[in-house]
Amino acid sequence: MFGYLRPFKDELKVKDYQLYKSVYCGLCKSMKKEYGLLSTLMLSYDCTVLAMLCLSVNDEKYCVRKGRCTVNPLKKCSICKGEGWAFSFAGAVSVIMTRYKLNDTILDSGFLKKLAAFFLRLVFHGNYKRALKAYPEIDSLTAAMMESQAEAERNNAGIDRSADPTATLIKKLCGMISPGEAMRHQMEVFGYFVGRWIYLIDAADDVQKDMKHHNFNPFAAKYQGDIKATMGYCNEVLNMTASQMILSYELLELHSFKAILDNIVYDGLSYQQKKYTIDKYNEKNSDNKRGN
């Protein structure tokens, strides 16, 4: 995925941050076991949150043990291991979505990026095939999302239409990890607003670059090149989406990792949002003034 779903470390207890890192390392170990060492390059923070959410809502048993880092065997780390399918599911999402991201890069990028993406797609092809065989429904959902997203961009769609494909994908993935029909609707509503927020924060992160290079961005048209007004608008839309996400999150029944998930939803999102809207604009503006 995109990598914006992260805890805000400054507001998280040390023991909870260590537990979060153990889930990250556990997902890394799981991906290496299922897809090989190179697959760990596709590991994402967002899929770590997906694994944690799956463990929590399903009350899946897990243990944390000491081990060696997959990438650096000389480094010791704590590794979370679940007894169910949370890590396998999150790993497959990471592998499949990376495949489609590479496809998109090949279609839309310049020669060097296109060449690098084509090479990586060849390298990861076997991983993708294994993930596809295990979870064909994830592949179908991701393919539909990419097609719908491309159509929205071709039509210069507005914010709601542009954000809907990613929002719908995350909604359906959250529905798939729901422990039963009783919670499925709540999980899907939460997932929809998570996906919408992820798309919007990514668009906000790219808006200054997209405006400069005249690329499609759903935020770019409203203020016709006024960066300050555009970034304020990005923040406003993100705030509204985050408030809906929080309302739906509070209806979920969580059995574990609650302190970490609370931190991500209440503190991490707002920190990331400030970083990629207000702080990024101020930094860019400050650089421009020094350049003048």
PDB file of C-alpha atoms in Angstrom:
ATOM      1  CA  MET A   1       0.000   0.000   0.000  1.00  0.00           C
ATOM      2  CA  PHE A   2       1.103   3.579   0.532  1.00  0.00           C
ATOM      3  CA  GLY A   3       2.805   3.590   3.949  1.00  0.00           C
ATOM      4  CA  TYR A   4       0.874   6.409   5.651  1.00  0.00           C
ATOM      5  CA  LEU A   5      -0.718   4.332   8.438  1.00  0.00           C
ATOM      6  CA  ARG A   6       1.823   4.566  11.232  1.00  0.00           C
ATOM      7  CA  PRO A   7       1.780   5.053  14.979  1.00  0.00           C
ATOM      8  CA  PHE A   8       2.866   8.353  16.496  1.00  0.00           C
ATOM      9  CA  LYS A   9       5.842   7.111  18.481  1.00  0.00           C
ATOM     10  CA  ASP A  10       6.023  10.121  20.855  1.00  0.00           C
ATOM     11  CA  GLU A  11       2.588   9.296  22.301  1.00  0.00           C
ATOM     12  CA  LEU A  12       3.048   5.521  22.495  1.00  0.00           C
ATOM     13  CA  LYS A  13       4.351   3.633  25.523  1.00  0.00           C
ATOM     14  CA  VAL A  14       7.649   1.871  24.958  1.00  0.00           C
ATOM     15  CA  LYS A  15       6.122  -1.581  25.507  1.00  0.00           C
ATOM     16  CA  ASP A  16       3.394  -0.863  22.953  1.00  0.00           C
ATOM     17  CA  TYR A  17       5.871   0.439  20.397  1.00  0.00           C
ATOM     18  CA  GLN A  18       7.959  -2.702  20.876  1.00  0.00           C
ATOM     19  CA  LEU A  19       4.832  -4.804  20.342  1.00  0.00           C
ATOM     20  CA  TYR A  20       4.050  -2.863  17.151  1.00  0.00           C
ATOM     21  CA  LYS A  21       7.580  -3.486  15.868  1.00  0.00           C
ATOM     22  CA  SER A  22       7.184  -7.190  16.671  1.00  0.00           C
ATOM     23  CA  VAL A  23       4.120  -7.335  14.388  1.00  0.00           C
ATOM     24  CA  TYR A  24       6.092  -5.589  11.632  1.00  0.00           C
ATOM     25  CA  CYS A  25       8.913  -8.106  12.050  1.00  0.00           C
ATOM     26  CA  GLY A  26       6.416 -10.968  12.241  1.00  0.00           C
ATOM     27  CA  LEU A  27       4.894  -9.946   8.910  1.00  0.00           C
ATOM     28  CA  CYS A  28       8.391  -9.696   7.431  1.00  0.00           C
ATOM     29  CA  LYS A  29       9.217 -13.246   8.614  1.00  0.00           C
ATOM     30  CA  SER A  30       5.903 -14.562   7.313  1.00  0.00           C
ATOM     31  CA  MET A  31       6.479 -13.037   3.866  1.00  0.00           C
ATOM     32  CA  LYS A  32       9.979 -14.481   3.700  1.00  0.00           C
ATOM     33  CA  LYS A  33       8.638 -17.933   4.569  1.00  0.00           C
ATOM     34  CA  GLU A  34       5.827 -17.822   1.995  1.00  0.00           C
ATOM     35  CA  TYR A  35       7.456 -15.847  -0.828  1.00  0.00           C
ATOM     36  CA  GLY A  36      11.216 -15.730  -0.239  1.00  0.00           C
ATOM     37  CA  LEU A  37      13.649 -13.101   0.984  1.00  0.00           C
ATOM     38  CA  LEU A  38      13.099 -10.609  -1.851  1.00  0.00           C
ATOM     39  CA  SER A  39       9.403 -10.366  -0.986  1.00  0.00           C
ATOM     40  CA  THR A  40      10.313  -8.472   2.186  1.00  0.00           C
ATOM     41  CA  LEU A  41      11.054  -5.481  -0.061  1.00  0.00           C
ATOM     42  CA  MET A  42       7.272  -5.255  -0.530  1.00  0.00           C
ATOM     43  CA  LEU A  43       6.574  -5.011   3.208  1.00  0.00           C
ATOM     44  CA  SER A  44       4.515  -1.935   4.151  1.00  0.00           C
ATOM     45  CA  TYR A  45       3.367  -0.149   7.302  1.00  0.00           C
ATOM     46  CA  ASP A  46      -0.221  -0.234   6.045  1.00  0.00           C
ATOM     47  CA  CYS A  47      -0.213  -4.028   5.758  1.00  0.00           C
ATOM     48  CA  THR A  48       1.276  -4.236   9.252  1.00  0.00           C
ATOM     49  CA  VAL A  49      -1.813  -2.388  10.516  1.00  0.00           C
ATOM     50  CA  LEU A  50      -4.019  -4.747   8.477  1.00  0.00           C
ATOM     51  CA  ALA A  51      -2.387  -7.774  10.130  1.00  0.00           C
ATOM     52  CA  MET A  52      -2.789  -6.209  13.573  1.00  0.00           C
ATOM     53  CA  LEU A  53      -6.434  -5.372  12.934  1.00  0.00           C
ATOM     54  CA  CYS A  54      -7.095  -8.928  11.756  1.00  0.00           C
ATOM     55  CA  LEU A  55      -5.445 -10.360  14.885  1.00  0.00           C
ATOM     56  CA  SER A  56      -7.453  -7.991  17.095  1.00  0.00           C
ATOM     57  CA  VAL A  57     -10.992  -8.302  15.753  1.00  0.00           C
ATOM     58  CA  ASN A  58     -10.718 -12.077  15.394  1.00  0.00           C
ATOM     59  CA  ASP A  59      -9.218 -12.437  18.878  1.00  0.00           C
ATOM     60  CA  GLU A  60      -6.495 -14.512  17.252  1.00  0.00           C
ATOM     61  CA  LYS A  61      -3.899 -15.947  19.613  1.00  0.00           C
ATOM     62  CA  TYR A  62      -0.355 -14.761  19.125  1.00  0.00           C
ATOM     63  CA  CYS A  63       3.020 -14.941  20.848  1.00  0.00           C
ATOM     64  CA  VAL A  64       6.088 -12.720  20.787  1.00  0.00           C
ATOM     65  CA  ARG A  65       9.503 -14.350  20.768  1.00  0.00           C
ATOM     66  CA  LYS A  66      13.079 -13.251  20.324  1.00  0.00           C
ATOM     67  CA  GLY A  67      14.704 -13.847  16.977  1.00  0.00           C
ATOM     68  CA  ARG A  68      17.009 -12.494  14.285  1.00  0.00           C
ATOM     69  CA  CYS A  69      16.151  -9.784  11.801  1.00  0.00           C
ATOM     70  CA  THR A  70      15.336 -11.186   8.356  1.00  0.00           C
ATOM     71  CA  VAL A  71      17.315  -8.490   6.530  1.00  0.00           C
ATOM     72  CA  ASN A  72      20.174  -8.233   9.040  1.00  0.00           C
ATOM     73  CA  PRO A  73      20.707 -11.583  10.832  1.00  0.00           C
ATOM     74  CA  LEU A  74      23.242  -9.962  13.170  1.00  0.00           C
ATOM     75  CA  LYS A  75      20.467  -7.861  14.672  1.00  0.00           C
ATOM     76  CA  LYS A  76      18.185  -9.285  17.369  1.00  0.00           C
ATOM     77  CA  CYS A  77      14.500  -8.388  17.370  1.00  0.00           C
ATOM     78  CA  SER A  78      11.116  -9.400  18.790  1.00  0.00           C
ATOM     79  CA  ILE A  79       8.872 -11.306  16.393  1.00  0.00           C
ATOM     80  CA  CYS A  80       5.108 -11.684  16.709  1.00  0.00           C
ATOM     81  CA  LYS A  81       3.683 -14.965  15.445  1.00  0.00           C
ATOM     82  CA  GLY A  82      -0.051 -15.554  15.064  1.00  0.00           C
ATOM     83  CA  GLU A  83      -1.808 -18.896  15.153  1.00  0.00           C
ATOM     84  CA  GLY A  84      -4.256 -17.973  12.386  1.00  0.00           C
ATOM     85  CA  TRP A  85      -4.108 -16.414   8.923  1.00  0.00           C
ATOM     86  CA  ALA A  86      -3.612 -12.704   9.703  1.00  0.00           C
ATOM     87  CA  PHE A  87       0.019 -12.532   8.583  1.00  0.00           C
ATOM     88  CA  SER A  88      -0.588 -14.690   5.515  1.00  0.00           C
ATOM     89  CA  PHE A  89      -3.481 -12.462   4.431  1.00  0.00           C
ATOM     90  CA  ALA A  90      -1.615  -9.196   5.000  1.00  0.00           C
ATOM     91  CA  GLY A  91       1.441 -10.541   3.180  1.00  0.00           C
ATOM     92  CA  ALA A  92      -0.647 -11.526   0.157  1.00  0.00           C
ATOM     93  CA  VAL A  93      -2.211  -8.045   0.061  1.00  0.00           C
ATOM     94  CA  SER A  94       1.261  -6.510   0.068  1.00  0.00           C
ATOM     95  CA  VAL A  95       2.551  -8.759  -2.727  1.00  0.00           C
ATOM     96  CA  ILE A  96      -0.503  -8.383  -4.970  1.00  0.00           C
ATOM     97  CA  MET A  97      -0.789  -4.620  -4.562  1.00  0.00           C
ATOM     98  CA  THR A  98       2.922  -4.225  -5.316  1.00  0.00           C
ATOM     99  CA  ARG A  99       2.381  -6.098  -8.576  1.00  0.00           C
ATOM    100  CA  TYR A 100      -0.355  -3.696  -9.664  1.00  0.00           C
ATOM    101  CA  LYS A 101       1.665  -0.680  -8.527  1.00  0.00           C
ATOM    102  CA  LEU A 102       4.510  -1.849 -10.764  1.00  0.00           C
ATOM    103  CA  ASN A 103       2.066  -2.305 -13.654  1.00  0.00           C
ATOM    104  CA  ASP A 104       0.889   1.273 -13.132  1.00  0.00           C
ATOM    105  CA  THR A 105       4.470   2.574 -13.046  1.00  0.00           C
ATOM    106  CA  ILE A 106       5.254   0.790 -16.315  1.00  0.00           C
ATOM    107  CA  LEU A 107       2.276   2.453 -17.993  1.00  0.00           C
ATOM    108  CA  ASP A 108       2.677   5.992 -16.652  1.00  0.00           C
ATOM    109  CA  SER A 109       6.351   6.679 -15.923  1.00  0.00           C
ATOM    110  CA  GLY A 110       9.417   7.811 -17.840  1.00  0.00           C
ATOM    111  CA  PHE A 111      11.922   5.445 -19.397  1.00  0.00           C
ATOM    112  CA  LEU A 112      14.170   4.808 -16.373  1.00  0.00           C
ATOM    113  CA  LYS A 113      11.322   4.256 -13.899  1.00  0.00           C
ATOM    114  CA  LYS A 114       9.520   2.132 -16.473  1.00  0.00           C
ATOM    115  CA  LEU A 115      12.623  -0.012 -16.971  1.00  0.00           C
ATOM    116  CA  ALA A 116      13.158  -0.445 -13.212  1.00  0.00           C
ATOM    117  CA  ALA A 117       9.499  -1.360 -12.665  1.00  0.00           C
ATOM    118  CA  PHE A 118       9.603  -3.870 -15.532  1.00  0.00           C
ATOM    119  CA  PHE A 119      12.696  -5.518 -14.016  1.00  0.00           C
ATOM    120  CA  LEU A 120      11.117  -5.676 -10.531  1.00  0.00           C
ATOM    121  CA  ARG A 121       7.929  -7.149 -11.980  1.00  0.00           C
ATOM    122  CA  LEU A 122       9.979  -9.967 -13.504  1.00  0.00           C
ATOM    123  CA  VAL A 123      11.797 -10.519 -10.198  1.00  0.00           C
ATOM    124  CA  PHE A 124       8.560 -10.624  -8.195  1.00  0.00           C
ATOM    125  CA  HIS A 125       6.501 -12.587 -10.733  1.00  0.00           C
ATOM    126  CA  GLY A 126       6.792 -15.889  -8.868  1.00  0.00           C
ATOM    127  CA  ASN A 127       5.744 -14.199  -5.608  1.00  0.00           C
ATOM    128  CA  TYR A 128       2.701 -12.732  -7.312  1.00  0.00           C
ATOM    129  CA  LYS A 129       1.696 -16.115  -8.740  1.00  0.00           C
ATOM    130  CA  ARG A 130       1.858 -17.737  -5.292  1.00  0.00           C
ATOM    131  CA  ALA A 131      -0.193 -14.939  -3.707  1.00  0.00           C
ATOM    132  CA  LEU A 132      -2.710 -15.105  -6.567  1.00  0.00           C
ATOM    133  CA  LYS A 133      -3.163 -18.856  -6.084  1.00  0.00           C
ATOM    134  CA  ALA A 134      -3.685 -18.469  -2.333  1.00  0.00           C
ATOM    135  CA  TYR A 135      -5.950 -15.387  -2.438  1.00  0.00           C
ATOM    136  CA  PRO A 136      -7.482 -14.912  -5.916  1.00  0.00           C
ATOM    137  CA  GLU A 137     -10.193 -12.658  -4.464  1.00  0.00           C
ATOM    138  CA  ILE A 138      -7.579 -10.089  -3.369  1.00  0.00           C
ATOM    139  CA  ASP A 139      -6.236 -10.001  -6.914  1.00  0.00           C
ATOM    140  CA  SER A 140      -9.713  -9.545  -8.397  1.00  0.00           C
ATOM    141  CA  LEU A 141     -10.488  -6.680  -6.012  1.00  0.00           C
ATOM    142  CA  THR A 142      -7.170  -4.961  -6.717  1.00  0.00           C
ATOM    143  CA  ALA A 143      -7.554  -5.315 -10.493  1.00  0.00           C
ATOM    144  CA  ALA A 144     -11.042  -3.772 -10.292  1.00  0.00           C
ATOM    145  CA  MET A 145      -9.691  -0.928  -8.156  1.00  0.00           C
ATOM    146  CA  MET A 146      -6.892  -0.128 -10.626  1.00  0.00           C
ATOM    147  CA  GLU A 147      -9.275  -0.157 -13.588  1.00  0.00           C
ATOM    148  CA  SER A 148     -11.770   2.096 -11.809  1.00  0.00           C
ATOM    149  CA  GLN A 149      -8.962   4.431 -10.695  1.00  0.00           C
ATOM    150  CA  ALA A 150      -7.610   4.737 -14.233  1.00  0.00           C
ATOM    151  CA  GLU A 151     -11.093   5.581 -15.524  1.00  0.00           C
ATOM    152  CA  ALA A 152     -11.526   8.276 -12.864  1.00  0.00           C
ATOM    153  CA  GLU A 153      -8.218   9.871 -13.828  1.00  0.00           C
ATOM    154  CA  ARG A 154      -9.011   9.746 -17.557  1.00  0.00           C
ATOM    155  CA  ASN A 155     -12.245  11.626 -16.846  1.00  0.00           C
ATOM    156  CA  ASN A 156     -10.577  14.182 -14.511  1.00  0.00           C
ATOM    157  CA  ALA A 157     -12.976  13.098 -11.777  1.00  0.00           C
ATOM    158  CA  GLY A 158     -13.579  15.007  -8.568  1.00  0.00           C
ATOM    159  CA  ILE A 159     -12.463  14.055  -5.092  1.00  0.00           C
ATOM    160  CA  ASP A 160     -15.264  11.629  -4.200  1.00  0.00           C
ATOM    161  CA  ARG A 161     -15.075   9.671  -7.460  1.00  0.00           C
ATOM    162  CA  SER A 162     -11.263   9.626  -7.411  1.00  0.00           C
ATOM    163  CA  ALA A 163     -11.041   8.366  -3.819  1.00  0.00           C
ATOM    164  CA  ASP A 164     -13.792   5.755  -4.190  1.00  0.00           C
ATOM    165  CA  PRO A 165     -11.744   2.918  -5.838  1.00  0.00           C
ATOM    166  CA  THR A 166      -9.127   2.806  -3.055  1.00  0.00           C
ATOM    167  CA  ALA A 167     -11.819   3.288  -0.405  1.00  0.00           C
ATOM    168  CA  THR A 168     -13.863   0.418  -1.849  1.00  0.00           C
ATOM    169  CA  LEU A 169     -10.838  -1.894  -2.006  1.00  0.00           C
ATOM    170  CA  ILE A 170      -9.912  -1.333   1.656  1.00  0.00           C
ATOM    171  CA  LYS A 171     -13.588  -1.643   2.607  1.00  0.00           C
ATOM    172  CA  LYS A 172     -13.777  -5.077   1.013  1.00  0.00           C
ATOM    173  CA  LEU A 173     -10.457  -6.220   2.478  1.00  0.00           C
ATOM    174  CA  CYS A 174     -11.688  -5.239   5.938  1.00  0.00           C
ATOM    175  CA  GLY A 175     -14.907  -7.126   5.247  1.00  0.00           C
ATOM    176  CA  MET A 176     -12.851 -10.204   4.395  1.00  0.00           C
ATOM    177  CA  ILE A 177     -11.088 -10.165   7.780  1.00  0.00           C
ATOM    178  CA  SER A 178     -14.301  -9.568   9.721  1.00  0.00           C
ATOM    179  CA  PRO A 179     -14.987 -12.241  12.384  1.00  0.00           C
ATOM    180  CA  GLY A 180     -18.601 -12.631  11.255  1.00  0.00           C
ATOM    181  CA  GLU A 181     -21.648 -10.985   9.749  1.00  0.00           C
ATOM    182  CA  ALA A 182     -22.438  -9.094  12.952  1.00  0.00           C
ATOM    183  CA  MET A 183     -19.332  -6.942  12.622  1.00  0.00           C
ATOM    184  CA  ARG A 184     -18.883  -7.021   8.851  1.00  0.00           C
ATOM    185  CA  HIS A 185     -20.778  -3.796   8.175  1.00  0.00           C
ATOM    186  CA  GLN A 186     -18.855  -1.894  10.855  1.00  0.00           C
ATOM    187  CA  MET A 187     -15.536  -3.215   9.535  1.00  0.00           C
ATOM    188  CA  GLU A 188     -16.446  -2.250   5.984  1.00  0.00           C
ATOM    189  CA  VAL A 189     -17.477   1.278   6.949  1.00  0.00           C
ATOM    190  CA  PHE A 190     -14.232   1.730   8.847  1.00  0.00           C
ATOM    191  CA  GLY A 191     -12.257   0.274   5.939  1.00  0.00           C
ATOM    192  CA  TYR A 192     -13.969   2.594   3.451  1.00  0.00           C
ATOM    193  CA  PHE A 193     -12.904   5.719   5.320  1.00  0.00           C
ATOM    194  CA  VAL A 194      -9.406   4.332   5.902  1.00  0.00           C
ATOM    195  CA  GLY A 195      -9.063   3.751   2.147  1.00  0.00           C
ATOM    196  CA  ARG A 196     -10.491   7.168   1.350  1.00  0.00           C
ATOM    197  CA  TRP A 197      -8.054   8.815   3.776  1.00  0.00           C
ATOM    198  CA  ILE A 198      -5.091   6.883   2.327  1.00  0.00           C
ATOM    199  CA  TYR A 199      -5.941   7.998  -1.202  1.00  0.00           C
ATOM    200  CA  LEU A 200      -6.473  11.605  -0.136  1.00  0.00           C
ATOM    201  CA  ILE A 201      -3.268  11.878   1.908  1.00  0.00           C
ATOM    202  CA  ASP A 202      -1.327  10.437  -1.032  1.00  0.00           C
ATOM    203  CA  ALA A 203      -2.949  12.999  -3.344  1.00  0.00           C
ATOM    204  CA  ALA A 204      -2.170  15.789  -0.857  1.00  0.00           C
ATOM    205  CA  ASP A 205       1.434  14.594  -0.635  1.00  0.00           C
ATOM    206  CA  ASP A 206       1.753  14.785  -4.450  1.00  0.00           C
ATOM    207  CA  VAL A 207      -0.354  17.861  -5.181  1.00  0.00           C
ATOM    208  CA  GLN A 208       2.451  20.423  -5.416  1.00  0.00           C
ATOM    209  CA  LYS A 209       4.450  18.158  -7.735  1.00  0.00           C
ATOM    210  CA  ASP A 210       1.364  17.314  -9.804  1.00  0.00           C
ATOM    211  CA  MET A 211       0.431  20.976 -10.196  1.00  0.00           C
ATOM    212  CA  LYS A 212       3.959  21.795 -11.315  1.00  0.00           C
ATOM    213  CA  HIS A 213       4.024  19.014 -13.927  1.00  0.00           C
ATOM    214  CA  HIS A 214       0.316  19.328 -14.892  1.00  0.00           C
ATOM    215  CA  ASN A 215      -0.508  15.789 -13.792  1.00  0.00           C
ATOM    216  CA  PHE A 216      -3.951  14.708 -12.642  1.00  0.00           C
ATOM    217  CA  ASN A 217      -4.701  15.376  -8.985  1.00  0.00           C
ATOM    218  CA  PRO A 218      -8.239  15.725  -7.577  1.00  0.00           C
ATOM    219  CA  PHE A 219      -7.160  18.628  -5.349  1.00  0.00           C
ATOM    220  CA  ALA A 220      -5.460  20.626  -8.105  1.00  0.00           C
ATOM    221  CA  ALA A 221      -8.384  22.237  -9.939  1.00  0.00           C
ATOM    222  CA  LYS A 222     -10.312  24.013  -7.170  1.00  0.00           C
ATOM    223  CA  TYR A 223      -7.900  26.889  -6.488  1.00  0.00           C
ATOM    224  CA  GLN A 224      -6.199  27.080  -9.889  1.00  0.00           C
ATOM    225  CA  GLY A 225      -2.561  27.018  -8.809  1.00  0.00           C
ATOM    226  CA  ASP A 226      -2.890  28.693  -5.410  1.00  0.00           C
ATOM    227  CA  ILE A 227      -0.736  26.277  -3.388  1.00  0.00           C
ATOM    228  CA  LYS A 228      -1.552  27.731   0.032  1.00  0.00           C
ATOM    229  CA  ALA A 229      -5.313  27.568  -0.534  1.00  0.00           C
ATOM    230  CA  THR A 230      -5.011  24.101  -2.060  1.00  0.00           C
ATOM    231  CA  MET A 231      -3.086  22.724   0.912  1.00  0.00           C
ATOM    232  CA  GLY A 232      -5.657  24.222   3.290  1.00  0.00           C
ATOM    233  CA  TYR A 233      -8.396  22.531   1.283  1.00  0.00           C
ATOM    234  CA  CYS A 234      -6.511  19.202   1.390  1.00  0.00           C
ATOM    235  CA  ASN A 235      -6.347  19.445   5.164  1.00  0.00           C
ATOM    236  CA  GLU A 236     -10.053  20.287   5.432  1.00  0.00           C
ATOM    237  CA  VAL A 237     -11.143  17.307   3.321  1.00  0.00           C
ATOM    238  CA  LEU A 238      -8.789  14.985   5.193  1.00  0.00           C
ATOM    239  CA  ASN A 239     -10.161  16.197   8.543  1.00  0.00           C
ATOM    240  CA  MET A 240     -13.717  15.369   7.483  1.00  0.00           C
ATOM    241  CA  THR A 241     -12.665  11.900   6.316  1.00  0.00           C
ATOM    242  CA  ALA A 242     -10.662  11.234   9.492  1.00  0.00           C
ATOM    243  CA  SER A 243     -13.641  12.215  11.674  1.00  0.00           C
ATOM    244  CA  GLN A 244     -15.837   9.649   9.902  1.00  0.00           C
ATOM    245  CA  MET A 245     -13.097   7.051  10.257  1.00  0.00           C
ATOM    246  CA  ILE A 246     -12.863   7.683  13.996  1.00  0.00           C
ATOM    247  CA  LEU A 247     -16.629   7.386  14.458  1.00  0.00           C
ATOM    248  CA  SER A 248     -16.667   4.003  12.708  1.00  0.00           C
ATOM    249  CA  TYR A 249     -13.519   2.849  14.530  1.00  0.00           C
ATOM    250  CA  GLU A 250     -15.141   3.416  17.913  1.00  0.00           C
ATOM    251  CA  LEU A 251     -17.832   0.852  17.035  1.00  0.00           C
ATOM    252  CA  LEU A 252     -15.318  -1.961  16.493  1.00  0.00           C
ATOM    253  CA  GLU A 253     -14.828  -4.694  19.084  1.00  0.00           C
ATOM    254  CA  LEU A 254     -11.076  -4.983  19.583  1.00  0.00           C
ATOM    255  CA  HIS A 255      -9.539  -7.805  21.629  1.00  0.00           C
ATOM    256  CA  SER A 256      -5.831  -6.914  21.431  1.00  0.00           C
ATOM    257  CA  PHE A 257      -3.437  -4.192  20.270  1.00  0.00           C
ATOM    258  CA  LYS A 258      -6.015  -1.563  21.251  1.00  0.00           C
ATOM    259  CA  ALA A 259      -3.483   0.926  22.608  1.00  0.00           C
ATOM    260  CA  ILE A 260      -1.500   0.737  19.360  1.00  0.00           C
ATOM    261  CA  LEU A 261      -4.540   0.947  17.082  1.00  0.00           C
ATOM    262  CA  ASP A 262      -5.914   3.842  19.155  1.00  0.00           C
ATOM    263  CA  ASN A 263      -2.601   5.634  18.740  1.00  0.00           C
ATOM    264  CA  ILE A 264      -2.600   5.120  14.964  1.00  0.00           C
ATOM    265  CA  VAL A 265      -6.193   6.318  14.518  1.00  0.00           C
ATOM    266  CA  TYR A 266      -6.208   9.212  16.997  1.00  0.00           C
ATOM    267  CA  ASP A 267      -2.591  10.423  16.866  1.00  0.00           C
ATOM    268  CA  GLY A 268      -0.754   8.827  13.949  1.00  0.00           C
ATOM    269  CA  LEU A 269      -3.174   9.972  11.271  1.00  0.00           C
ATOM    270  CA  SER A 270      -3.208  13.575  12.456  1.00  0.00           C
ATOM    271  CA  TYR A 271       0.605  13.604  12.628  1.00  0.00           C
ATOM    272  CA  GLN A 272       0.938  12.218   9.093  1.00  0.00           C
ATOM    273  CA  GLN A 273      -1.694  14.640   7.849  1.00  0.00           C
ATOM    274  CA  LYS A 274       0.112  17.644   9.322  1.00  0.00           C
ATOM    275  CA  LYS A 275       3.423  16.379   7.951  1.00  0.00           C
ATOM    276  CA  TYR A 276       2.177  16.053   4.379  1.00  0.00           C
ATOM    277  CA  THR A 277      -0.039  19.151   4.217  1.00  0.00           C
ATOM    278  CA  ILE A 278       0.873  22.017   6.568  1.00  0.00           C
ATOM    279  CA  ASP A 279       4.515  21.120   7.248  1.00  0.00           C
ATOM    280  CA  LYS A 280       5.257  20.213   3.644  1.00  0.00           C
ATOM    281  CA  TYR A 281       3.783  23.496   2.389  1.00  0.00           C
ATOM    282  CA  ASN A 282       5.703  25.525   4.986  1.00  0.00           C
ATOM    283  CA  GLU A 283       8.947  23.720   4.151  1.00  0.00           C
ATOM    284  CA  LYS A 284       8.457  24.245   0.416  1.00  0.00           C
ATOM    285  CA  ASN A 285       7.542  27.895   0.923  1.00  0.00           C
ATOM    286  CA  SER A 286      10.582  28.422   3.142  1.00  0.00           C
ATOM    287  CA  ASP A 287      12.859  26.853   0.490  1.00  0.00           C
ATOM    288  CA  ASN A 288      11.379  29.139  -2.185  1.00  0.00           C
ATOM    289  CA  LYS A 289      12.015  32.221  -0.058  1.00  0.00           C
ATOM    290  CA  ARG A 290      15.638  31.218   0.552  1.00  0.00           C
ATOM    291  CA  GLY A 291      16.020  30.587  -3.162  1.00  0.00           C
ATOM    292  CA  ASN A 292      14.833  34.114  -3.923  1.00  0.00           C
TER     293      ASN A 292
END
